[in-house]
XYZ file of C-alpha atoms in Angstrom:
221
model
C -6.512 2.241 -61.918
C -3.272 1.086 -63.492
C -0.766 3.526 -65.014
C 2.448 2.887 -66.901
C 5.173 5.542 -66.830
C 8.126 5.318 -69.223
C 11.309 7.002 -68.028
C 12.456 7.207 -64.433
C 14.107 10.600 -64.611
C 13.105 13.381 -62.254
C 9.760 13.914 -63.975
C 8.891 10.252 -64.379
C 9.880 9.353 -60.840
C 7.784 12.193 -59.449
C 4.738 11.269 -61.513
C 5.019 7.595 -60.569
C 5.381 8.514 -56.912
C 2.345 10.797 -56.938
C 0.199 8.187 -58.694
C 1.355 5.541 -56.228
C 0.671 7.810 -53.272
C -2.824 8.470 -54.626
C -3.536 4.750 -54.400
C -3.208 3.797 -58.059
C -1.394 0.791 -59.447
C 1.803 1.974 -61.145
C 4.546 0.419 -63.251
C 7.562 2.509 -64.220
C 9.919 1.567 -67.034
C 13.533 2.560 -67.573
C 16.395 1.084 -69.552
C 18.767 1.776 -66.651
C 17.934 -0.082 -63.441
C 19.907 2.475 -61.407
C 17.364 5.131 -62.403
C 14.873 3.538 -60.014
C 16.952 4.911 -57.152
C 15.144 8.206 -57.786
C 11.939 6.645 -56.489
C 10.999 7.104 -52.848
C 11.743 4.218 -50.516
C 8.030 3.655 -49.930
C 7.175 3.383 -53.640
C 5.043 0.246 -53.954
C 4.738 0.107 -57.732
C 6.437 -2.161 -60.227
C 9.915 -1.408 -61.573
C 10.482 -2.713 -65.106
C 13.930 -2.585 -66.730
C 13.990 -2.338 -70.524
C 13.123 -0.227 -73.577
C 9.672 1.240 -73.090
C 8.758 1.028 -76.762
C 9.322 -2.752 -76.916
C 6.076 -4.697 -76.700
C 7.496 -7.333 -74.377
C 8.594 -4.653 -71.908
C 5.283 -2.839 -72.104
C 3.401 -6.060 -71.483
C 5.570 -6.841 -68.457
C 4.514 -3.444 -67.149
C 0.842 -4.355 -67.597
C 0.085 -2.113 -70.548
C -2.840 -4.320 -71.591
C -4.675 -3.355 -68.408
C -3.464 0.244 -68.280
C -5.821 3.155 -67.840
C -3.106 5.612 -68.885
C 0.437 5.773 -70.269
C 2.940 8.603 -69.802
C 6.150 8.744 -71.849
C 8.741 10.899 -70.065
C 12.039 9.417 -71.290
C 14.878 11.762 -72.212
C 14.615 11.059 -75.958
C 11.825 12.572 -78.057
C 11.933 9.719 -80.577
C 11.560 7.087 -77.856
C 8.598 8.904 -76.373
C 6.956 9.319 -79.793
C 7.374 5.655 -80.747
C 6.226 4.381 -77.362
C 3.190 6.655 -77.247
C 2.092 5.688 -80.731
C 2.634 1.988 -80.036
C 0.562 2.114 -76.868
C -2.175 4.179 -78.503
C -2.513 2.086 -81.653
C -1.595 -1.455 -80.623
C -2.993 -1.525 -77.096
C -5.830 0.966 -77.574
C -4.958 2.858 -74.398
C -7.014 6.052 -74.637
C -5.109 8.225 -72.172
C -1.628 8.554 -73.607
C 0.666 11.565 -73.305
C 4.266 12.124 -74.357
C 6.799 14.675 -73.177
C 8.462 16.171 -76.258
C 11.234 18.757 -76.076
C 11.394 19.776 -79.731
C 8.419 21.991 -80.727
C 8.354 20.670 -84.307
C 8.183 17.073 -83.135
C 5.487 18.004 -80.638
C 3.394 19.470 -83.449
C 3.960 16.326 -85.527
C 2.800 14.153 -82.614
C -0.338 16.214 -82.235
C -1.124 15.686 -85.922
C -0.816 11.940 -85.308
C -3.341 12.241 -82.526
C -0.839 11.809 -79.681
C -1.297 14.382 -76.897
C 2.024 15.968 -75.967
C 3.587 18.314 -73.470
C 6.072 20.479 -75.368
C 8.659 20.917 -72.633
C 10.655 23.806 -74.101
C 7.616 25.874 -75.039
C 5.903 25.185 -71.722
C 8.928 26.272 -69.713
C 9.484 29.400 -71.802
C 5.792 30.298 -71.469
C 5.938 29.872 -67.692
C 9.030 32.077 -67.474
C 7.452 34.732 -69.688
C 4.366 34.748 -67.488
C 6.564 35.582 -64.505
C 8.092 38.661 -66.091
C 5.158 40.086 -68.062
C 2.895 42.860 -66.693
C 0.234 41.706 -64.204
C -2.583 42.949 -66.459
C -2.063 40.010 -68.828
C -2.522 36.339 -68.039
C -2.377 33.199 -70.156
C -5.483 31.224 -69.188
C -5.099 28.367 -71.682
C -2.613 27.065 -74.195
C -2.742 24.143 -76.561
C -0.620 21.064 -75.791
C 2.099 22.038 -78.254
C 2.414 25.477 -76.667
C 1.901 27.197 -80.016
C -1.384 28.989 -79.350
C -2.606 30.633 -76.167
C -5.781 32.229 -74.887
C -4.743 35.373 -73.046
C -6.765 37.495 -70.660
C -5.708 41.105 -71.168
C -7.015 44.237 -69.472
C -6.358 47.058 -71.956
C -4.906 50.380 -70.856
C -7.722 52.851 -69.975
C -7.242 54.862 -73.160
C -8.682 51.935 -75.135
C -12.144 52.563 -73.657
C -14.532 53.320 -76.519
C -12.319 51.725 -79.161
C -14.232 49.226 -81.361
C -13.347 45.581 -80.844
C -12.768 45.373 -84.600
C -10.054 48.014 -84.217
C -8.468 46.069 -81.361
C -8.319 43.017 -83.604
C -6.918 45.033 -86.505
C -4.163 46.667 -84.444
C -3.180 43.521 -82.566
C -3.658 41.215 -85.556
C -5.353 38.723 -83.259
C -8.872 37.497 -82.526
C -10.918 38.625 -79.525
C -12.648 35.352 -78.679
C -14.879 36.813 -75.968
C -15.165 39.658 -73.483
C -15.796 39.476 -69.717
C -17.813 42.479 -68.575
C -19.423 42.878 -65.143
C -19.370 39.134 -64.467
C -20.936 38.439 -67.875
C -19.042 36.781 -70.690
C -20.088 37.571 -74.258
C -18.851 37.021 -77.780
C -18.282 40.525 -79.183
C -20.671 41.711 -81.866
C -19.639 43.712 -84.908
C -20.332 47.064 -83.243
C -18.960 46.220 -79.790
C -16.499 48.623 -78.165
C -14.122 48.328 -75.231
C -15.721 49.443 -71.971
C -14.299 50.251 -68.557
C -12.887 47.237 -66.711
C -13.378 44.953 -69.726
C -11.313 41.799 -69.791
C -10.464 40.726 -73.323
C -9.707 37.106 -74.087
C -7.531 36.981 -77.182
C -6.490 33.921 -79.157
C -2.808 34.539 -79.883
C 0.081 32.538 -81.362
C 2.535 32.171 -78.487
C 5.319 33.971 -80.353
C 3.017 37.020 -80.701
C 2.011 37.359 -77.038
C 4.644 39.897 -76.067
C 3.839 42.103 -79.047
C 0.073 42.049 -78.361
C 0.491 42.697 -74.636
C 2.740 45.665 -75.418
C 0.198 47.162 -77.827
C -2.682 46.981 -75.343
C -0.607 48.386 -72.494
C -0.212 51.655 -74.417
C -2.678 54.219 -75.686
C -4.008 53.254 -79.136
C -3.025 56.593 -80.617
C 0.587 55.588 -80.048
C 0.113 52.952 -82.710
C 0.757 54.656 -86.024
């Protein structure tokens, strides 16, 4: 399969190298020809110098035959324009853009352009390293705004209704894993021993929710 990568920075060069090593056809675009020095000596793909959101440059890179397009340039605007151009004008289905600014990432998602929100992703990864081991982010949306967190409540929550958990945490318990069985909690469900709660949480609320469930519920006044 053929892939086009825009931006030969550290991320772009690594992605292009991995795709090339996996046996795919790869073309990488960068406005600065010296950027291609980041590629490994055995890189067999195509190096295209130019602006990745210009149609002539994209076509030189084989965008018309591309299976996927990845925009990893240093500028959010360039990545947004290129991704939208490729998606709309060349009908490439697998398009993703790296976006640093969270607001722009959300805007891209509304336009139907999958994004990787770099700042939010990095901050989430760092938070995961320092948070208690009883809480794990198992999924987050591409913009990094919402996460699905697996949380094992402190033992004093046993017997507390799921509705109360939702009220105190101000979040939604999507489902509960109990004895290797996953269920959607009913109205009268309560927390049982060794339950794993999967909560849908806005990323900015994760720390607050984790803190609540790591303490006894009676501590919440």
